[in-house]
Amino acid sequence: MSRLLARLRIEPFTLALVGTVVLASVLPARGAFAELLGHLTGAMIALLFFLHGARLAWATVRAGLLHWRLQLVIFATTFAVFPAIGVALGHLLSGVMSRDLLMGIIYLCLLPSTVQSSIAFTSMARGNVPAAICAASFSNIVGVVVTPVLVGLAMSVSGHSGIDGSAIRTILMQLLAPFVLGQILQPWVGNWVRARKKLLMPVDRGSILMVVYSAFSAAVIGGIWQAFGWTDLGLVLAVDALILVGVLVLTTRASRAMGFGHEDEIAIVFCGSKKSLASGVPMANAIFPAASIGAVLLPIMLFHQIQLIACSVLAQRYARRPEPGAPLPAGVEPTGAGLAAAGLSPAAARS
């Protein structure tokens, strides 16, 4: 079974997400159980952000921030280019896609980058891992504040209602405050948390599954599967894929045009093109009405799997480039034309 999943490039967590949606569709949480689940989910999310704060060492932040040009490009892609794409799609798809799904597409474009997969793919592709660690971590820290602000602005520009004061208070108390507390206690508990990396995964993924179950339970009770069909899902998949391909091409060409080396290009491509399901789900739980969360989360859930498949293939392609100092393949001239014919960039030959 594991070999089959590896061939299909479907990770077990994706199957868990699908299973959670199916469970919510068949046995949605109702009444007192739904209320209890909401409290437990909030506590789990708070613990998750506390552990993220406790794990991130200031030395990592300082080292990555020294490479300010790379960090600026990734930050601009995540919180400027992506939001511009989301607002543009909000106008182009108005009347074509339902309101809640369209909000989900826009929301997807406003999220911070992933942490684990951005770093993992950068490492797999032999890129600048320290810079990727800093960029992905910094994106998630800033995203707790910036994403809700962008949601309010983008939704207003796109003709949708923004976020209210209660959503902002929830984000501050449930996400930002635990993270800040973790950072304050990091000198004392940081080494203990970092030495137990497996501690974070069940909290990380468990909180996502709890929010997804709670969100889709409310959505099922509100009639989500009567409102959306296979055509809607196919349209969301197509839009997600178009967004990802566009940003991958943009970050690749921009990093080369700006003169970044191959390792830096890899960090820019993988950190700049990702969107975090782990951050997006709890923030959506705080920002959007319960009846809308299920539909809003569909685009990011589908984007999550698409980005894993595409970036896995891309990382393996990057990893096949020659090692530094290794001779070029037989018959390849060390010129721009010769390298291009061999599928290599001049930066690849240098790195």
CSV table of C-alpha atoms in Angstrom, one decimal:
chain,number,residue,atom,x,y,z
A,1,MET,CA,0.0,0.0,0.0
A,2,SER,CA,2.8,2.4,0.9
A,3,ARG,CA,4.5,1.7,-2.5
A,4,LEU,CA,1.3,2.5,-4.3
A,5,LEU,CA,0.9,5.8,-2.4
A,6,ALA,CA,4.5,6.6,-3.2
A,7,ARG,CA,4.0,6.0,-6.9
A,8,LEU,CA,0.8,8.1,-6.9
A,9,ARG,CA,2.6,10.8,-4.8
A,10,ILE,CA,-0.3,10.9,-2.4
A,11,GLU,CA,0.8,11.3,1.2
A,12,PRO,CA,-1.1,9.6,4.0
A,13,PHE,CA,-2.1,13.0,5.5
A,14,THR,CA,-4.0,13.8,2.3
A,15,LEU,CA,-5.9,10.6,2.7
A,16,ALA,CA,-6.6,11.5,6.3
A,17,LEU,CA,-8.0,14.9,5.1
A,18,VAL,CA,-10.3,13.1,2.6
A,19,GLY,CA,-11.4,10.6,5.3
A,20,THR,CA,-12.2,13.5,7.7
A,21,VAL,CA,-14.3,15.2,5.0
A,22,VAL,CA,-16.2,11.9,4.4
A,23,LEU,CA,-16.7,11.4,8.1
A,24,ALA,CA,-18.1,14.9,8.5
A,25,SER,CA,-20.4,14.3,5.6
A,26,VAL,CA,-21.7,11.0,7.1
A,27,LEU,CA,-21.6,11.9,10.8
A,28,PRO,CA,-21.4,15.7,11.2
A,29,ALA,CA,-20.8,17.1,14.7
A,30,ARG,CA,-24.0,18.5,16.2
A,31,GLY,CA,-25.2,20.1,19.4
A,32,ALA,CA,-23.1,19.7,22.6
A,33,PHE,CA,-20.5,17.6,20.8
A,34,ALA,CA,-19.9,20.3,18.2
A,35,GLU,CA,-19.5,22.9,21.0
A,36,LEU,CA,-17.0,20.7,22.9
A,37,LEU,CA,-15.1,20.0,19.7
A,38,GLY,CA,-14.8,23.7,19.1
A,39,HIS,CA,-13.3,24.3,22.5
A,40,LEU,CA,-10.8,21.3,22.1
A,41,THR,CA,-9.9,22.6,18.6
A,42,GLY,CA,-9.1,26.0,20.0
A,43,ALA,CA,-6.9,24.6,22.7
A,44,MET,CA,-5.1,22.4,20.1
A,45,ILE,CA,-4.4,25.3,17.8
A,46,ALA,CA,-3.1,27.4,20.7
A,47,LEU,CA,-0.7,24.6,21.7
A,48,LEU,CA,0.4,24.3,18.1
A,49,PHE,CA,1.4,28.0,17.8
A,50,PHE,CA,3.0,27.9,21.2
A,51,LEU,CA,5.2,25.0,20.1
A,52,HIS,CA,6.1,26.8,16.8
A,53,GLY,CA,7.2,29.8,18.9
A,54,ALA,CA,9.2,27.7,21.3
A,55,ARG,CA,11.0,25.8,18.5
A,56,LEU,CA,12.2,28.8,16.4
A,57,ALA,CA,15.6,30.0,17.7
A,58,TRP,CA,16.6,33.6,17.2
A,59,ALA,CA,19.9,32.5,15.8
A,60,THR,CA,18.0,31.0,12.8
A,61,VAL,CA,16.1,34.2,12.3
A,62,ARG,CA,19.3,36.4,12.4
A,63,ALA,CA,21.2,34.1,10.0
A,64,GLY,CA,18.4,34.1,7.4
A,65,LEU,CA,17.7,37.8,7.6
A,66,LEU,CA,21.3,38.6,6.7
A,67,HIS,CA,20.4,37.5,3.1
A,68,TRP,CA,17.9,40.3,2.9
A,69,ARG,CA,17.5,40.4,-0.9
A,70,LEU,CA,16.3,36.8,-1.0
A,71,GLN,CA,14.0,37.3,1.9
A,72,LEU,CA,12.5,40.4,0.3
A,73,VAL,CA,11.7,38.5,-2.9
A,74,ILE,CA,10.0,35.7,-1.1
A,75,PHE,CA,8.1,38.0,1.2
A,76,ALA,CA,7.0,40.1,-1.8
A,77,THR,CA,5.9,37.0,-3.7
A,78,THR,CA,3.9,35.7,-0.8
A,79,PHE,CA,2.2,38.9,0.4
A,80,ALA,CA,2.1,41.1,-2.7
A,81,VAL,CA,2.2,39.1,-5.9
A,82,PHE,CA,-0.1,36.3,-4.7
A,83,PRO,CA,-2.7,38.7,-3.2
A,84,ALA,CA,-2.7,40.7,-6.5
A,85,ILE,CA,-3.5,37.4,-8.3
A,86,GLY,CA,-6.2,36.6,-5.8
A,87,VAL,CA,-7.9,40.0,-6.3
A,88,ALA,CA,-7.7,39.8,-10.1
A,89,LEU,CA,-9.3,36.3,-10.0
A,90,GLY,CA,-11.9,37.6,-7.6
A,91,HIS,CA,-13.0,40.0,-10.4
A,92,LEU,CA,-12.5,37.6,-13.3
A,93,LEU,CA,-14.4,34.7,-11.8
A,94,SER,CA,-17.2,36.7,-10.3
A,95,GLY,CA,-20.4,35.2,-11.6
A,96,VAL,CA,-18.6,32.0,-12.7
A,97,MET,CA,-17.8,30.6,-9.3
A,98,SER,CA,-19.9,30.6,-6.1
A,99,ARG,CA,-19.3,33.3,-3.6
A,100,ASP,CA,-17.8,31.0,-0.9
A,101,LEU,CA,-15.5,29.2,-3.3
A,102,LEU,CA,-14.4,32.5,-4.7
A,103,MET,CA,-13.6,33.7,-1.2
A,104,GLY,CA,-11.6,30.5,-0.7
A,105,ILE,CA,-9.5,31.2,-3.9
A,106,ILE,CA,-8.8,34.7,-2.7
A,107,TYR,CA,-8.0,33.5,0.8
A,108,LEU,CA,-5.6,30.9,-0.6
A,109,CYS,CA,-3.6,33.7,-2.2
A,110,LEU,CA,-3.3,35.6,1.1
A,111,LEU,CA,-1.8,32.8,3.2
A,112,PRO,CA,1.8,32.6,4.4
A,113,SER,CA,4.2,30.0,3.0
A,114,THR,CA,4.5,26.5,4.3
A,115,VAL,CA,7.3,25.6,6.8
A,116,GLN,CA,8.0,21.9,6.7
A,117,SER,CA,7.5,21.2,2.9
A,118,SER,CA,9.3,24.4,1.8
A,119,ILE,CA,12.3,23.4,3.8
A,120,ALA,CA,12.1,19.7,2.8
A,121,PHE,CA,11.9,20.4,-0.9
A,122,THR,CA,14.7,23.0,-0.8
A,123,SER,CA,16.9,20.4,1.0
A,124,MET,CA,15.9,17.7,-1.5
A,125,ALA,CA,16.8,20.0,-4.4
A,126,ARG,CA,20.1,21.0,-2.8
A,127,GLY,CA,19.1,24.6,-2.3
A,128,ASN,CA,19.8,27.2,0.3
A,129,VAL,CA,18.3,25.5,3.3
A,130,PRO,CA,19.2,28.1,6.1
A,131,ALA,CA,17.6,30.8,4.0
A,132,ALA,CA,14.5,28.6,3.4
A,133,ILE,CA,14.2,27.9,7.1
A,134,CYS,CA,14.2,31.7,7.9
A,135,ALA,CA,11.9,32.7,5.0
A,136,ALA,CA,9.3,30.0,5.7
A,137,SER,CA,9.4,30.7,9.5
A,138,PHE,CA,9.3,34.4,9.1
A,139,SER,CA,6.4,34.1,6.6
A,140,ASN,CA,4.3,32.2,9.1
A,141,ILE,CA,5.2,34.6,12.0
A,142,VAL,CA,4.2,37.7,9.9
A,143,GLY,CA,1.3,35.9,8.3
A,144,VAL,CA,-0.6,35.7,11.7
A,145,VAL,CA,-0.9,39.5,11.5
A,146,VAL,CA,-0.6,40.2,7.8
A,147,THR,CA,-3.0,37.6,6.4
A,148,PRO,CA,-6.1,38.8,8.4
A,149,VAL,CA,-5.3,42.4,7.3
A,150,LEU,CA,-5.0,41.3,3.7
A,151,VAL,CA,-8.3,39.3,4.0
A,152,GLY,CA,-10.1,42.5,5.1
A,153,LEU,CA,-8.6,44.6,2.3
A,154,ALA,CA,-8.9,42.0,-0.5
A,155,MET,CA,-12.4,40.9,0.4
A,156,SER,CA,-13.5,44.6,0.3
A,157,VAL,CA,-11.8,45.3,-3.0
A,158,SER,CA,-13.4,42.1,-4.4
A,159,GLY,CA,-16.9,43.1,-3.3
A,160,HIS,CA,-17.0,40.8,-0.2
A,161,SER,CA,-17.3,41.7,3.4
A,162,GLY,CA,-14.1,42.0,5.4
A,163,ILE,CA,-13.3,40.6,8.9
A,164,ASP,CA,-14.8,42.0,12.1
A,165,GLY,CA,-13.3,42.8,15.5
A,166,SER,CA,-14.2,39.4,17.0
A,167,ALA,CA,-12.1,37.6,14.4
A,168,ILE,CA,-9.1,39.8,15.1
A,169,ARG,CA,-9.4,39.2,18.8
A,170,THR,CA,-9.6,35.4,18.2
A,171,ILE,CA,-6.5,35.5,16.1
A,172,LEU,CA,-4.6,37.6,18.6
A,173,MET,CA,-5.6,35.4,21.6
A,174,GLN,CA,-5.6,32.0,19.9
A,175,LEU,CA,-2.6,32.3,17.5
A,176,LEU,CA,-0.4,35.3,18.2
A,177,ALA,CA,-0.4,35.2,22.0
A,178,PRO,CA,0.6,31.5,22.3
A,179,PHE,CA,3.4,32.1,19.7
A,180,VAL,CA,4.8,35.1,21.5
A,181,LEU,CA,4.7,33.1,24.8
A,182,GLY,CA,6.6,30.3,23.1
A,183,GLN,CA,9.2,32.8,21.9
A,184,ILE,CA,9.6,34.3,25.4
A,185,LEU,CA,10.1,30.8,26.9
A,186,GLN,CA,12.3,29.6,23.9
A,187,PRO,CA,15.6,30.1,25.8
A,188,TRP,CA,14.4,27.6,28.4
A,189,VAL,CA,12.2,25.1,26.5
A,190,GLY,CA,13.5,25.6,22.9
A,191,ASN,CA,16.1,22.8,23.1
A,192,TRP,CA,13.7,20.4,24.6
A,193,VAL,CA,11.1,21.1,21.9
A,194,ARG,CA,13.6,20.9,19.1
A,195,ALA,CA,14.9,17.6,20.4
A,196,ARG,CA,11.4,16.2,20.1
A,197,LYS,CA,10.4,17.0,16.5
A,198,LYS,CA,7.8,14.2,16.5
A,199,LEU,CA,6.0,16.1,19.2
A,200,LEU,CA,4.9,18.8,16.8
A,201,MET,CA,3.6,16.6,14.0
A,202,PRO,CA,0.6,15.1,15.8
A,203,VAL,CA,-0.3,18.5,17.2
A,204,ASP,CA,0.1,20.2,13.8
A,205,ARG,CA,-1.8,17.6,11.8
A,206,GLY,CA,-4.3,16.8,14.6
A,207,SER,CA,-5.4,20.4,14.9
A,208,ILE,CA,-5.9,20.6,11.1
A,209,LEU,CA,-8.0,17.5,11.0
A,210,MET,CA,-10.1,18.7,14.0
A,211,VAL,CA,-10.8,22.1,12.3
A,212,VAL,CA,-11.6,20.4,9.0
A,213,TYR,CA,-14.0,18.0,10.7
A,214,SER,CA,-15.6,20.8,12.6
A,215,ALA,CA,-15.8,23.1,9.6
A,216,PHE,CA,-17.2,20.5,7.2
A,217,SER,CA,-19.7,19.3,9.8
A,218,ALA,CA,-21.2,22.8,9.9
A,219,ALA,CA,-21.0,23.0,6.1
A,220,VAL,CA,-22.7,19.7,5.6
A,221,ILE,CA,-25.5,20.7,8.0
A,222,GLY,CA,-25.8,23.9,6.0
A,223,GLY,CA,-26.1,21.9,2.7
A,224,ILE,CA,-22.6,22.3,1.1
A,225,TRP,CA,-22.9,19.2,-1.0
A,226,GLN,CA,-26.3,20.3,-2.4
A,227,ALA,CA,-24.8,23.7,-3.3
A,228,PHE,CA,-21.6,22.4,-5.1
A,229,GLY,CA,-21.1,19.7,-7.6
A,230,TRP,CA,-18.2,18.0,-9.6
A,231,THR,CA,-18.1,20.9,-12.0
A,232,ASP,CA,-17.4,23.3,-9.1
A,233,LEU,CA,-14.6,21.0,-7.8
A,234,GLY,CA,-13.1,20.7,-11.3
A,235,LEU,CA,-13.1,24.5,-11.7
A,236,VAL,CA,-11.4,25.0,-8.3
A,237,LEU,CA,-8.7,22.4,-9.3
A,238,ALA,CA,-8.1,24.1,-12.6
A,239,VAL,CA,-7.8,27.5,-11.0
A,240,ASP,CA,-5.5,26.2,-8.2
A,241,ALA,CA,-3.2,24.5,-10.8
A,242,LEU,CA,-3.1,27.7,-12.9
A,243,ILE,CA,-2.1,29.8,-9.9
A,244,LEU,CA,0.7,27.4,-8.9
A,245,VAL,CA,2.1,27.1,-12.4
A,246,GLY,CA,2.1,30.8,-12.9
A,247,VAL,CA,3.9,31.5,-9.6
A,248,LEU,CA,6.5,28.8,-10.2
A,249,VAL,CA,7.3,30.2,-13.6
A,250,LEU,CA,7.4,33.8,-12.2
A,251,THR,CA,9.7,33.0,-9.3
A,252,THR,CA,12.0,31.0,-11.4
A,253,ARG,CA,12.4,33.7,-14.1
A,254,ALA,CA,12.5,36.5,-11.6
A,255,SER,CA,15.3,34.9,-9.5
A,256,ARG,CA,17.4,34.3,-12.6
A,257,ALA,CA,16.8,37.8,-13.9
A,258,MET,CA,17.9,39.3,-10.5
A,259,GLY,CA,21.2,37.3,-10.6
A,260,PHE,CA,20.6,34.9,-7.8
A,261,GLY,CA,22.6,31.7,-7.7
A,262,HIS,CA,21.1,28.3,-8.2
A,263,GLU,CA,20.8,27.5,-4.5
A,264,ASP,CA,19.1,30.8,-3.8
A,265,GLU,CA,16.8,30.3,-6.8
A,266,ILE,CA,15.6,27.0,-5.3
A,267,ALA,CA,14.8,28.6,-2.0
A,268,ILE,CA,12.9,31.4,-3.7
A,269,VAL,CA,10.9,29.0,-5.9
A,270,PHE,CA,9.9,26.6,-3.2
A,271,CYS,CA,9.2,29.1,-0.4
A,272,GLY,CA,7.6,31.7,-2.7
A,273,SER,CA,5.2,29.3,-4.4
A,274,LYS,CA,3.8,27.5,-1.3
A,275,LYS,CA,0.7,28.2,0.7
A,276,SER,CA,0.3,26.9,4.2
A,277,LEU,CA,-2.6,24.6,5.0
A,278,ALA,CA,-1.4,24.4,8.6
A,279,SER,CA,-1.7,28.2,9.1
A,280,GLY,CA,-4.7,28.6,6.8
A,281,VAL,CA,-7.1,26.2,8.5
A,282,PRO,CA,-7.0,27.7,12.0
A,283,MET,CA,-7.0,31.3,10.7
A,284,ALA,CA,-10.1,30.5,8.5
A,285,ASN,CA,-11.7,29.1,11.6
A,286,ALA,CA,-11.3,32.5,13.3
A,287,ILE,CA,-12.0,34.8,10.3
A,288,PHE,CA,-15.0,33.3,8.4
A,289,PRO,CA,-18.5,32.3,9.5
A,290,ALA,CA,-19.0,28.7,10.4
A,291,ALA,CA,-21.4,28.0,7.6
A,292,SER,CA,-18.8,29.3,5.0
A,293,ILE,CA,-15.6,27.7,6.3
A,294,GLY,CA,-16.0,24.3,4.5
A,295,ALA,CA,-16.3,25.9,1.1
A,296,VAL,CA,-13.6,28.5,1.9
A,297,LEU,CA,-11.2,25.6,2.8
A,298,LEU,CA,-11.7,23.6,-0.3
A,299,PRO,CA,-9.3,25.6,-2.5
A,300,ILE,CA,-6.4,25.4,0.0
A,301,MET,CA,-7.0,21.7,0.6
A,302,LEU,CA,-6.8,20.9,-3.1
A,303,PHE,CA,-3.9,23.3,-3.6
A,304,HIS,CA,-2.0,21.5,-0.8
A,305,GLN,CA,-2.0,18.3,-2.7
A,306,ILE,CA,-1.2,19.9,-6.1
A,307,GLN,CA,1.8,21.8,-4.7
A,308,LEU,CA,3.2,18.6,-3.1
A,309,ILE,CA,3.0,16.7,-6.4
A,310,ALA,CA,4.4,19.5,-8.6
A,311,CYS,CA,7.2,20.5,-6.2
A,312,SER,CA,8.2,16.9,-5.6
A,313,VAL,CA,8.7,16.5,-9.4
A,314,LEU,CA,10.5,19.9,-9.6
A,315,ALA,CA,12.8,19.2,-6.6
A,316,GLN,CA,13.9,15.9,-8.2
A,317,ARG,CA,14.7,17.7,-11.4
A,318,TYR,CA,16.7,20.3,-9.5
A,319,ALA,CA,18.5,17.6,-7.6
A,320,ARG,CA,19.7,15.9,-10.8
A,321,ARG,CA,21.9,18.9,-11.7
A,322,PRO,CA,25.7,18.3,-11.6
A,323,GLU,CA,27.5,18.6,-8.2
A,324,PRO,CA,29.7,21.7,-7.8
A,325,GLY,CA,32.9,21.1,-9.7
A,326,ALA,CA,31.6,18.1,-11.5
A,327,PRO,CA,32.3,17.8,-15.3
A,328,LEU,CA,29.5,18.7,-17.6
A,329,PRO,CA,27.8,15.8,-19.5
A,330,ALA,CA,29.6,14.5,-22.6
A,331,GLY,CA,29.0,16.6,-25.6
A,332,VAL,CA,27.7,19.7,-23.7
A,333,GLU,CA,29.5,22.9,-24.5
A,334,PRO,CA,30.0,25.4,-21.6
A,335,THR,CA,28.0,28.1,-23.4
A,336,GLY,CA,24.5,29.4,-22.9
A,337,ALA,CA,23.2,27.5,-25.9
A,338,GLY,CA,25.0,24.3,-25.0
A,339,LEU,CA,23.7,24.4,-21.4
A,340,ALA,CA,20.2,25.2,-22.5
A,341,ALA,CA,20.2,22.2,-24.9
A,342,ALA,CA,21.2,20.0,-22.0
A,343,GLY,CA,18.4,21.3,-19.8
A,344,LEU,CA,20.8,23.3,-17.6
A,345,SER,CA,21.0,27.0,-16.8
A,346,PRO,CA,24.3,28.9,-16.6
A,347,ALA,CA,23.7,29.1,-12.8
A,348,ALA,CA,23.4,25.3,-12.7
A,349,ALA,CA,26.8,24.9,-14.3
A,350,ARG,CA,28.3,27.3,-11.9
A,351,SER,CA,26.8,25.8,-8.7
